[in-house]
JSON list of C-alpha atoms in Angstrom, two decimals:
[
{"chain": "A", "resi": 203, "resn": "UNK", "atom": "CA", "xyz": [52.01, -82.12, 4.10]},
{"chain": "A", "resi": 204, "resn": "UNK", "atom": "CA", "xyz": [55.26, -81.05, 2.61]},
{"chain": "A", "resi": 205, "resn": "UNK", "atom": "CA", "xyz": [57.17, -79.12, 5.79]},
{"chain": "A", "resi": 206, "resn": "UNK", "atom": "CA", "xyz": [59.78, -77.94, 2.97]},
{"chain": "A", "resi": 207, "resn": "UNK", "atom": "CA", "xyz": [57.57, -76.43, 0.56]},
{"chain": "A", "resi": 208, "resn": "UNK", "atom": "CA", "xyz": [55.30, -74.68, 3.08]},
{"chain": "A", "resi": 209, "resn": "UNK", "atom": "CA", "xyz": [58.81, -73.21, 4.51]},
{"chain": "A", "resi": 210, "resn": "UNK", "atom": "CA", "xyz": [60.22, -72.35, 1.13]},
{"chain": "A", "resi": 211, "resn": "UNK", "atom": "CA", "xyz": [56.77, -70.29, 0.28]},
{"chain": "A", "resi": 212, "resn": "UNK", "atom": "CA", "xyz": [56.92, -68.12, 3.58]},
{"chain": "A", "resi": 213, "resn": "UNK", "atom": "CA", "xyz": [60.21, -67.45, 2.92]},
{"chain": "A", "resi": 214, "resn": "UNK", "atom": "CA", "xyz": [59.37, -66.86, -0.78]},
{"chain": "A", "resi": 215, "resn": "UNK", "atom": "CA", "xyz": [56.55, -64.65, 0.21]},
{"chain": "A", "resi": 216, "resn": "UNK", "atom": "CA", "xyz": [58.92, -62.76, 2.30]},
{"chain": "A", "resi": 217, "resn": "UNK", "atom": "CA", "xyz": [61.30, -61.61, 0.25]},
{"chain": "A", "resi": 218, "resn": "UNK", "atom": "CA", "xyz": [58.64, -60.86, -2.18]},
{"chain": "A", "resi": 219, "resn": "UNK", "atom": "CA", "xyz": [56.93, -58.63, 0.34]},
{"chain": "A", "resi": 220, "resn": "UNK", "atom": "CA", "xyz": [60.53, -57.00, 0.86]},
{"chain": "A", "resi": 221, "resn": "UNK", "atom": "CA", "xyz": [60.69, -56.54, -2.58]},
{"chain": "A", "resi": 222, "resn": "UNK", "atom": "CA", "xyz": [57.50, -54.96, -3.00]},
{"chain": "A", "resi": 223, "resn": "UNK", "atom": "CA", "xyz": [57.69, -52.70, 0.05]},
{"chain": "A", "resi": 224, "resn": "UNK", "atom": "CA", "xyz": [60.92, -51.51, 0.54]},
{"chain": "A", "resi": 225, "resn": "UNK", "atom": "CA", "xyz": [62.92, -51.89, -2.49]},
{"chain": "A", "resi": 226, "resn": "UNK", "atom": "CA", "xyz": [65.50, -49.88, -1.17]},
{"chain": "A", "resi": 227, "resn": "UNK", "atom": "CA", "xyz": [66.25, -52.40, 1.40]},
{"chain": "A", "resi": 228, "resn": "UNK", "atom": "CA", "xyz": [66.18, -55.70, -0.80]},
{"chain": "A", "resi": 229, "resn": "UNK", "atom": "CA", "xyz": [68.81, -53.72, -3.29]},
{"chain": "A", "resi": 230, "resn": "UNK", "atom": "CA", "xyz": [71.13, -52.76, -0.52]},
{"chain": "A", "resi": 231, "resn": "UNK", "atom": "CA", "xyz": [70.98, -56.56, 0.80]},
{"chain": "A", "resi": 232, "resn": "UNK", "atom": "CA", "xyz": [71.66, -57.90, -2.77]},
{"chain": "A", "resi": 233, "resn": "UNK", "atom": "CA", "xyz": [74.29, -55.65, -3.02]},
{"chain": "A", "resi": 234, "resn": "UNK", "atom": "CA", "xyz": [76.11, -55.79, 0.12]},
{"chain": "A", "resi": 235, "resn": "UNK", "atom": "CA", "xyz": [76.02, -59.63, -0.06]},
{"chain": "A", "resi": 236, "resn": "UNK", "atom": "CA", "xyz": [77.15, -59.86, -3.71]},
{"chain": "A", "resi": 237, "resn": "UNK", "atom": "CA", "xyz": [80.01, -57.09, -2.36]},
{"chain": "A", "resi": 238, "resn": "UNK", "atom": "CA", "xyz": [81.18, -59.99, 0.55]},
{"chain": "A", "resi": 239, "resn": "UNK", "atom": "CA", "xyz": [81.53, -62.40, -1.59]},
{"chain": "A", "resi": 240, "resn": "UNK", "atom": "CA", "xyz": [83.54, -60.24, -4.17]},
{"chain": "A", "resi": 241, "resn": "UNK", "atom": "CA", "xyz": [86.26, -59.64, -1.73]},
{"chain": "A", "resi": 242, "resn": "UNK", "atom": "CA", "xyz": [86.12, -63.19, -0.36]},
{"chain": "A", "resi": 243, "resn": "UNK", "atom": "CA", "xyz": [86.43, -64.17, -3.78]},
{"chain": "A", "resi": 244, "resn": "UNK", "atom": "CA", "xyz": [89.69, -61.23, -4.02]},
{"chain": "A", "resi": 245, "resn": "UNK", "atom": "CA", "xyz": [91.28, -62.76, -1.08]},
{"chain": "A", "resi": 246, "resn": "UNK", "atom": "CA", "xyz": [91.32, -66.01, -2.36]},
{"chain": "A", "resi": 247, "resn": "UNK", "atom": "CA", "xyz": [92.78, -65.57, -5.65]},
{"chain": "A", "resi": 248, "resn": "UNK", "atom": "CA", "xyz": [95.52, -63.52, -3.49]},
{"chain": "A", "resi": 249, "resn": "UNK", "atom": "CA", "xyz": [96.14, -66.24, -1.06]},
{"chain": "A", "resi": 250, "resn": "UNK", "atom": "CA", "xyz": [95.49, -68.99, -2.77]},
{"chain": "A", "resi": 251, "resn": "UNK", "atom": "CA", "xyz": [95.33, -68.83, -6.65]},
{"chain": "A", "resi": 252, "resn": "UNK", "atom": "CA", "xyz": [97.96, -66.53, -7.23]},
{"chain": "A", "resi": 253, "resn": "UNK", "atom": "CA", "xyz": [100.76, -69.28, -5.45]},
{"chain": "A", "resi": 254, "resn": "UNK", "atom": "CA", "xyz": [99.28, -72.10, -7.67]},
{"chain": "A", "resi": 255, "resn": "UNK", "atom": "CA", "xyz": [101.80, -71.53, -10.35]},
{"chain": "A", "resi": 256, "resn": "UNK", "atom": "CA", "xyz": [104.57, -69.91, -10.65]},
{"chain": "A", "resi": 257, "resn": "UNK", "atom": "CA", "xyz": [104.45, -67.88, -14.16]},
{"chain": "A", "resi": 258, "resn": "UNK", "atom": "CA", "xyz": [104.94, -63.67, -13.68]},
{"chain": "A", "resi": 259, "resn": "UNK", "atom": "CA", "xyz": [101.87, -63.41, -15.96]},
{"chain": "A", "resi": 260, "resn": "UNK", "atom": "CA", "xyz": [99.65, -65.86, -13.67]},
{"chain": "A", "resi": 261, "resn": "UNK", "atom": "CA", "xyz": [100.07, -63.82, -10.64]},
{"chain": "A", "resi": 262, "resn": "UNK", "atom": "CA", "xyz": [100.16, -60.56, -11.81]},
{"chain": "A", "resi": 263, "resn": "UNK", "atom": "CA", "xyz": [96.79, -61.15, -13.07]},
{"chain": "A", "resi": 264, "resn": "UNK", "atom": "CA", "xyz": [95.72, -62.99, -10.20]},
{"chain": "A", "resi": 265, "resn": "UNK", "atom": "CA", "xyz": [97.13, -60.00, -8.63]},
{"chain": "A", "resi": 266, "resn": "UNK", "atom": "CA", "xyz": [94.72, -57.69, -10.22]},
{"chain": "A", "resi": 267, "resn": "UNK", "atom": "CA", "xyz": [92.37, -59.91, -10.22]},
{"chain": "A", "resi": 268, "resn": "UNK", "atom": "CA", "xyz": [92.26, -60.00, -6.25]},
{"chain": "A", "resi": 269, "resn": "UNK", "atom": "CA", "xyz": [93.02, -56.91, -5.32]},
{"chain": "A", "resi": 270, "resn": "UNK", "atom": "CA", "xyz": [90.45, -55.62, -8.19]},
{"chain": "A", "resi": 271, "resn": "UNK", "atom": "CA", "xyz": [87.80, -57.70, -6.53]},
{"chain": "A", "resi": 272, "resn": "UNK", "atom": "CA", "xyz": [88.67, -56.69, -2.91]},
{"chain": "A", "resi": 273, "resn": "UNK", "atom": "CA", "xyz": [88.25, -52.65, -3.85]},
{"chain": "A", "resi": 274, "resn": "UNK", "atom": "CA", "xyz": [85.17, -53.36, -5.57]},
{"chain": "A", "resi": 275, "resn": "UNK", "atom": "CA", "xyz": [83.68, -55.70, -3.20]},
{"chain": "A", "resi": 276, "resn": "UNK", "atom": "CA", "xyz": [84.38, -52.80, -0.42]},
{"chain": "A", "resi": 277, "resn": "UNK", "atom": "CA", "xyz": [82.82, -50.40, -2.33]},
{"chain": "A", "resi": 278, "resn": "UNK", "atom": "CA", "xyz": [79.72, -52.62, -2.24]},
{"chain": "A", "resi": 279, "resn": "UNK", "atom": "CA", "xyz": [79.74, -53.48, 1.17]},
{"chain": "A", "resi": 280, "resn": "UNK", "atom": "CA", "xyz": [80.60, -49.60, 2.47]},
{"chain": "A", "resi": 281, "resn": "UNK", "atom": "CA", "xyz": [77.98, -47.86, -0.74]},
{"chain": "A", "resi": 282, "resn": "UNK", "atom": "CA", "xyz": [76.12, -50.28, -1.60]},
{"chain": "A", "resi": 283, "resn": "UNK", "atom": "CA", "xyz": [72.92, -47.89, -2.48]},
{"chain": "A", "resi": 284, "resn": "UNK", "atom": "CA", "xyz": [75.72, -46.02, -4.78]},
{"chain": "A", "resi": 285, "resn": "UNK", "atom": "CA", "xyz": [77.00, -49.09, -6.20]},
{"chain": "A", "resi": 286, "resn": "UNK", "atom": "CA", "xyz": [73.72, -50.15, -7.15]},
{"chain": "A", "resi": 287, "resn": "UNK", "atom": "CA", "xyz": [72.38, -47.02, -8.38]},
{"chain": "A", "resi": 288, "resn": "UNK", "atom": "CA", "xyz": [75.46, -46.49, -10.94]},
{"chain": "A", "resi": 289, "resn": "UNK", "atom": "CA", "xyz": [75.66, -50.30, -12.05]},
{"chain": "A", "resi": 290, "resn": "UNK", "atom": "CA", "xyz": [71.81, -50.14, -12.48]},
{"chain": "A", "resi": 291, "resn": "UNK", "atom": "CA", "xyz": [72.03, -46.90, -14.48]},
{"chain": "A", "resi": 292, "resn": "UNK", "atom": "CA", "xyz": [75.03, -48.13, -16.41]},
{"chain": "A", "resi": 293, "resn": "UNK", "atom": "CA", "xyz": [73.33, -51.06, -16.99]},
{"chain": "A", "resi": 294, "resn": "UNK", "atom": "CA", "xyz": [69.81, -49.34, -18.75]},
{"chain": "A", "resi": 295, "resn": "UNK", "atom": "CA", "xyz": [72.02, -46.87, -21.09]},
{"chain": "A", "resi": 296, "resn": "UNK", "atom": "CA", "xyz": [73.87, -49.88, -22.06]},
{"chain": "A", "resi": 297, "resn": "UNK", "atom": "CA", "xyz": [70.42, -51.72, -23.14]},
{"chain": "A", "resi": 298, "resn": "UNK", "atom": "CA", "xyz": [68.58, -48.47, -24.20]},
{"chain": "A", "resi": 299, "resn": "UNK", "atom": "CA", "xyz": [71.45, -47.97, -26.62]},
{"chain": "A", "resi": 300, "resn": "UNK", "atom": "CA", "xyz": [71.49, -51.22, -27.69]},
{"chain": "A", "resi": 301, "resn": "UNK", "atom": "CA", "xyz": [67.77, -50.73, -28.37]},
{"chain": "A", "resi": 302, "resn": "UNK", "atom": "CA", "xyz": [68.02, -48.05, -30.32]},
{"chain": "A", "resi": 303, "resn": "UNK", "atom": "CA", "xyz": [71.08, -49.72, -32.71]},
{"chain": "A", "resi": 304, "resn": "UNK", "atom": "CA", "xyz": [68.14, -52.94, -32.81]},
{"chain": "A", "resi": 305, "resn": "UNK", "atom": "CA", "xyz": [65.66, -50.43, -34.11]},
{"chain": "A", "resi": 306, "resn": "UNK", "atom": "CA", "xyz": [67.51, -48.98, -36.59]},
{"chain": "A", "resi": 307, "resn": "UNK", "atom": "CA", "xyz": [69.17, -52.25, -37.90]},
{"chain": "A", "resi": 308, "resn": "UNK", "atom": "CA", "xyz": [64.91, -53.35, -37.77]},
{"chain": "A", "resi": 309, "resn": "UNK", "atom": "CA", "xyz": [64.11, -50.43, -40.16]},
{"chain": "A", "resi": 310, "resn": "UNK", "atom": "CA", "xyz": [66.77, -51.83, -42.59]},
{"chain": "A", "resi": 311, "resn": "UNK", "atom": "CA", "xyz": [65.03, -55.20, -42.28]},
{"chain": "A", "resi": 312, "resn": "UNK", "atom": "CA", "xyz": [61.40, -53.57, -42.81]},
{"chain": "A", "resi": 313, "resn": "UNK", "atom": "CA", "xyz": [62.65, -51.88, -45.63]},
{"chain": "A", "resi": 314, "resn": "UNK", "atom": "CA", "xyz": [64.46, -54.88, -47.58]},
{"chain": "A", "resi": 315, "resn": "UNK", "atom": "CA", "xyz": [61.44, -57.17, -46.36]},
{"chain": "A", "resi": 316, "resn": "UNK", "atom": "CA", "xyz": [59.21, -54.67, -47.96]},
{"chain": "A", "resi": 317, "resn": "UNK", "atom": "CA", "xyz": [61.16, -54.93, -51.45]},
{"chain": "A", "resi": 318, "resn": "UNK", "atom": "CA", "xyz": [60.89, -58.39, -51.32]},
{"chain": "A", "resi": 319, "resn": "UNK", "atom": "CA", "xyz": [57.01, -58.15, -51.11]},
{"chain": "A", "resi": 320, "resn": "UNK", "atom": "CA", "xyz": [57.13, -59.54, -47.78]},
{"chain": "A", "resi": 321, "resn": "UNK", "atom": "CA", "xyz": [54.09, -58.42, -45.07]},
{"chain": "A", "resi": 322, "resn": "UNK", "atom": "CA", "xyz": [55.93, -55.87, -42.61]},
{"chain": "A", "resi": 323, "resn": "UNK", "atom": "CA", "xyz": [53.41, -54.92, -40.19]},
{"chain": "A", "resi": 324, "resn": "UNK", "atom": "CA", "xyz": [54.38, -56.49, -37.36]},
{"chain": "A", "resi": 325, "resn": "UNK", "atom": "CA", "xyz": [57.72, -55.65, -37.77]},
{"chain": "A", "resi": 326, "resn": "UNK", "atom": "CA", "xyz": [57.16, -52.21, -37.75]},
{"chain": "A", "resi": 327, "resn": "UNK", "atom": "CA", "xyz": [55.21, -52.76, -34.63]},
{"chain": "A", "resi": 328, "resn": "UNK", "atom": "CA", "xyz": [58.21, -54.14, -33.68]},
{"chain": "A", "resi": 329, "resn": "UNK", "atom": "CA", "xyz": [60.57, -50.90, -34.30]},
{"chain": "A", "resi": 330, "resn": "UNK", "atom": "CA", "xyz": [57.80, -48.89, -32.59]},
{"chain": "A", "resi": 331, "resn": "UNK", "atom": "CA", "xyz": [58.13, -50.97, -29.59]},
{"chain": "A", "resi": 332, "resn": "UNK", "atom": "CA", "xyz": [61.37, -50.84, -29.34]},
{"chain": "A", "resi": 333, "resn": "UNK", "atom": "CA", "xyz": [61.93, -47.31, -29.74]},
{"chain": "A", "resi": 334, "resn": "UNK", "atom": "CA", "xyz": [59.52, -46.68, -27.10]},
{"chain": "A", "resi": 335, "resn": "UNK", "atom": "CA", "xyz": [61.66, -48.90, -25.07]},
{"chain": "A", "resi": 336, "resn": "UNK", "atom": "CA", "xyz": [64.90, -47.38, -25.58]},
{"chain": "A", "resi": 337, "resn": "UNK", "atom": "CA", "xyz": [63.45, -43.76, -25.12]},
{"chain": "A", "resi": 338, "resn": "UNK", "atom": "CA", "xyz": [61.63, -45.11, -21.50]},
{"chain": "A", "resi": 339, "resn": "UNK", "atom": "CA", "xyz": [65.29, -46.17, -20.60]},
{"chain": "A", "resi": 340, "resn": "UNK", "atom": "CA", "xyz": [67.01, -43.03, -21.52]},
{"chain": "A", "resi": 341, "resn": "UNK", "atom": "CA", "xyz": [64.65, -40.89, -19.24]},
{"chain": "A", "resi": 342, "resn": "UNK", "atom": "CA", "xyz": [64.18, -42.85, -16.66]},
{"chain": "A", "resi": 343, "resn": "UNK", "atom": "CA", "xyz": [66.82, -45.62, -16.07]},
{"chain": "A", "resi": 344, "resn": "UNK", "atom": "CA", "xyz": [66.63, -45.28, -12.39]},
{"chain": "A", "resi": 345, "resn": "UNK", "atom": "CA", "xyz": [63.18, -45.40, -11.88]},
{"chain": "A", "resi": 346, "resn": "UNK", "atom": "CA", "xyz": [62.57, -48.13, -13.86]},
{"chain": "A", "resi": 347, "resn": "UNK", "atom": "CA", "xyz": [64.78, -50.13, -11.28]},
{"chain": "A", "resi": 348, "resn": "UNK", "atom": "CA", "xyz": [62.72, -49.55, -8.20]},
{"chain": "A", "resi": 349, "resn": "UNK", "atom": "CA", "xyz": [59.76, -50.63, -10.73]},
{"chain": "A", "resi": 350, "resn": "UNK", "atom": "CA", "xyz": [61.27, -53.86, -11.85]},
{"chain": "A", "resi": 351, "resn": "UNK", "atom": "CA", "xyz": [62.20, -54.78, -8.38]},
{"chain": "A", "resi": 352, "resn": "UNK", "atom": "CA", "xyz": [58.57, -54.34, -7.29]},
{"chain": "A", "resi": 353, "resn": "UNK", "atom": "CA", "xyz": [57.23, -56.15, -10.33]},
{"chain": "A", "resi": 354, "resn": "UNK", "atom": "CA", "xyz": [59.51, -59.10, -9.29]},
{"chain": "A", "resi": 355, "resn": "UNK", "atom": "CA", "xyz": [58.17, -58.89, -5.72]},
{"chain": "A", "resi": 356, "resn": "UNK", "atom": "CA", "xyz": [54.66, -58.94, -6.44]},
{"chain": "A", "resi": 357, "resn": "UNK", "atom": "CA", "xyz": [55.49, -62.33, -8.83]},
{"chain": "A", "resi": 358, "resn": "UNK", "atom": "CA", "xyz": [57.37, -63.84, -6.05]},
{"chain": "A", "resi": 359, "resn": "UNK", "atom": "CA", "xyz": [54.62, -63.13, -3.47]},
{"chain": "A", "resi": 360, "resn": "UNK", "atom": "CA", "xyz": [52.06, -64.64, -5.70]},
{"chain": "A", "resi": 361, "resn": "UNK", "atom": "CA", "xyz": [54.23, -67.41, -6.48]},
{"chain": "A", "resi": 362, "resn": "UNK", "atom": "CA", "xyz": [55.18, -68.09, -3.31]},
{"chain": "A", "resi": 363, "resn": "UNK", "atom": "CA", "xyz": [51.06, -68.08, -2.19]},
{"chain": "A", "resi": 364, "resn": "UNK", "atom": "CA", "xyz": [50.54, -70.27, -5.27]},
{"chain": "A", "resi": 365, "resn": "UNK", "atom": "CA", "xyz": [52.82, -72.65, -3.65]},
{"chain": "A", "resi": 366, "resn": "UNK", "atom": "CA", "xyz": [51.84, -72.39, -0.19]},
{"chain": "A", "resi": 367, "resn": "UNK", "atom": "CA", "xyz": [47.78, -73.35, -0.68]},
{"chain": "A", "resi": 368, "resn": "UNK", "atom": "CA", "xyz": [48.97, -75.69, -3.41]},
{"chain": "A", "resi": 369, "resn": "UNK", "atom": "CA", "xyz": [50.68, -77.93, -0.98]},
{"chain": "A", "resi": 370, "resn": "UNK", "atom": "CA", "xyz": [48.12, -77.15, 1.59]},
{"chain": "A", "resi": 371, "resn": "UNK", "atom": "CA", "xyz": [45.42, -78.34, -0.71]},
{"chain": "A", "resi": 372, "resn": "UNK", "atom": "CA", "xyz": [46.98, -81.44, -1.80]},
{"chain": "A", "resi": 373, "resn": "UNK", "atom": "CA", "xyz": [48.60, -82.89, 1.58]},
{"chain": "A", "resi": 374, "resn": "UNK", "atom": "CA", "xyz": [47.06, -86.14, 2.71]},
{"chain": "A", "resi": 375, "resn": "UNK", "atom": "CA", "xyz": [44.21, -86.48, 5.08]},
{"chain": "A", "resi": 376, "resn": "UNK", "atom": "CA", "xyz": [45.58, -88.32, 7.80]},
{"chain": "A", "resi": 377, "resn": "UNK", "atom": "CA", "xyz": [43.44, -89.02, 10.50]},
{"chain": "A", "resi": 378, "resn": "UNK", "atom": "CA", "xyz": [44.76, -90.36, 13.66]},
{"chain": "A", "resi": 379, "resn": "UNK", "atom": "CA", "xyz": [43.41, -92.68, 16.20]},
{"chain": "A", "resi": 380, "resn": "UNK", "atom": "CA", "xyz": [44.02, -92.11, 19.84]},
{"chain": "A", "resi": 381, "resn": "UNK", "atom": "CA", "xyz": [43.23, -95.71, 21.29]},
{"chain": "A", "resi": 382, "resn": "UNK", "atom": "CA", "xyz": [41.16, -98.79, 19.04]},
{"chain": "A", "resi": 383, "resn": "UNK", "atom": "CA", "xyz": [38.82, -100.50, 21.29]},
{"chain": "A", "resi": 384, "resn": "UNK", "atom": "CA", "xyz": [37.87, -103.79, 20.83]},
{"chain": "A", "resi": 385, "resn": "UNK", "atom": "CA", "xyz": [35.47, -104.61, 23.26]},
{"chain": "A", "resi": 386, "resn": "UNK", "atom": "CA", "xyz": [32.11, -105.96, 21.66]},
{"chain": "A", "resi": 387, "resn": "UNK", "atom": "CA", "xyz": [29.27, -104.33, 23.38]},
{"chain": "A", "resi": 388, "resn": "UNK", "atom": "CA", "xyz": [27.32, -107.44, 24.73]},
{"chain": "A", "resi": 389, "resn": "UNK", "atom": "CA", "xyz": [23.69, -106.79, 22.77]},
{"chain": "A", "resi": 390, "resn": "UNK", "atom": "CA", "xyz": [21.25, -109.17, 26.02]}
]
């Protein structure tokens, strides 16, 4: 049996379970962790990129650079529920606009299709769906965080089951043999 797949899928199935239960928790790890290694990264490129060449330019930006990465890799590590929250939020307005600018550009496509005497059903199934989409984000782009993050969990758990009675069902038999006797039993 496969000792490293059978570990992998525990673990697997525990940060799925994580994910699905307390969300909250998995985020804040994520974050935190990504936060660390944004100010190790900082301190580096203070320390030791910056001194690699000696151009004004070169370490004023590796001056920004660092200390840029050091505040916001604090700010992880210190609020990392806030971080989270306002990257995550950022980050659906950004798409749900971008959405919407797809639709409309989509319309303009359905409608020059159309002329052309191509079929445009689907494509206005299409704009539907993403208008839906973009309107989902723009109400709810929190929500839908906590959501995805449970949706992932639930894919890792089963994933990580899939693999676990996968390699359980396909290890070898091995049958071992304590002591091989090979006395013949004298048949008088």
């Amino acid at each position: 049996m496969n000792k490293t797949n059978i570990i992998t899928g525990i673990l697997a199935l525990i940060l799925g379970l994580v994910m699905l239960i307390v969300p909250a928790v998995f985020i804040k790890f994520v974050v935190i962790l990504l936060g660390s290694i944004t100010v190790i990264s900082g301190v580096v490129n203070l320390i030791v990129t910056r001194s690699l060449i000696d151009d004004s330019f070169f370490k004023r930006d590796m001056t920004v650079r660092g200390v840029g990465g050091i505040v916001i890799g604090l700010l992880a590590v210190c609020l990392p529920l806030f971080v989270a929250e306002v990257m995550w939020t950022a980050m659906m307005y950004i798409l749900a606009a971008y959405l919407l600018v797809a639709a409309v550009l989509e319309v303009h496509a359905v409608s020059v299709l159309k002329q052309s005497g191509q079929q445009v059903h689907q494509y206005i199934i299409e704009v539907l769906i993403t208008l839906f989409c973009a309107v989902i984000l723009f109400l709810f782009p929190a929500d839908f965080g906590i959501t995805f993050i449970r949706i992932a969990g639930v894919i890792l758990v089963l994933c990580a089951l899939s693999l676990i009675i996968y390699t359980v069902k396909t290890a070898p038999i091995v049958i071992s043999v304590e002591a091989v006797s090979d006395d013949i039993p004298n048949e008088q």
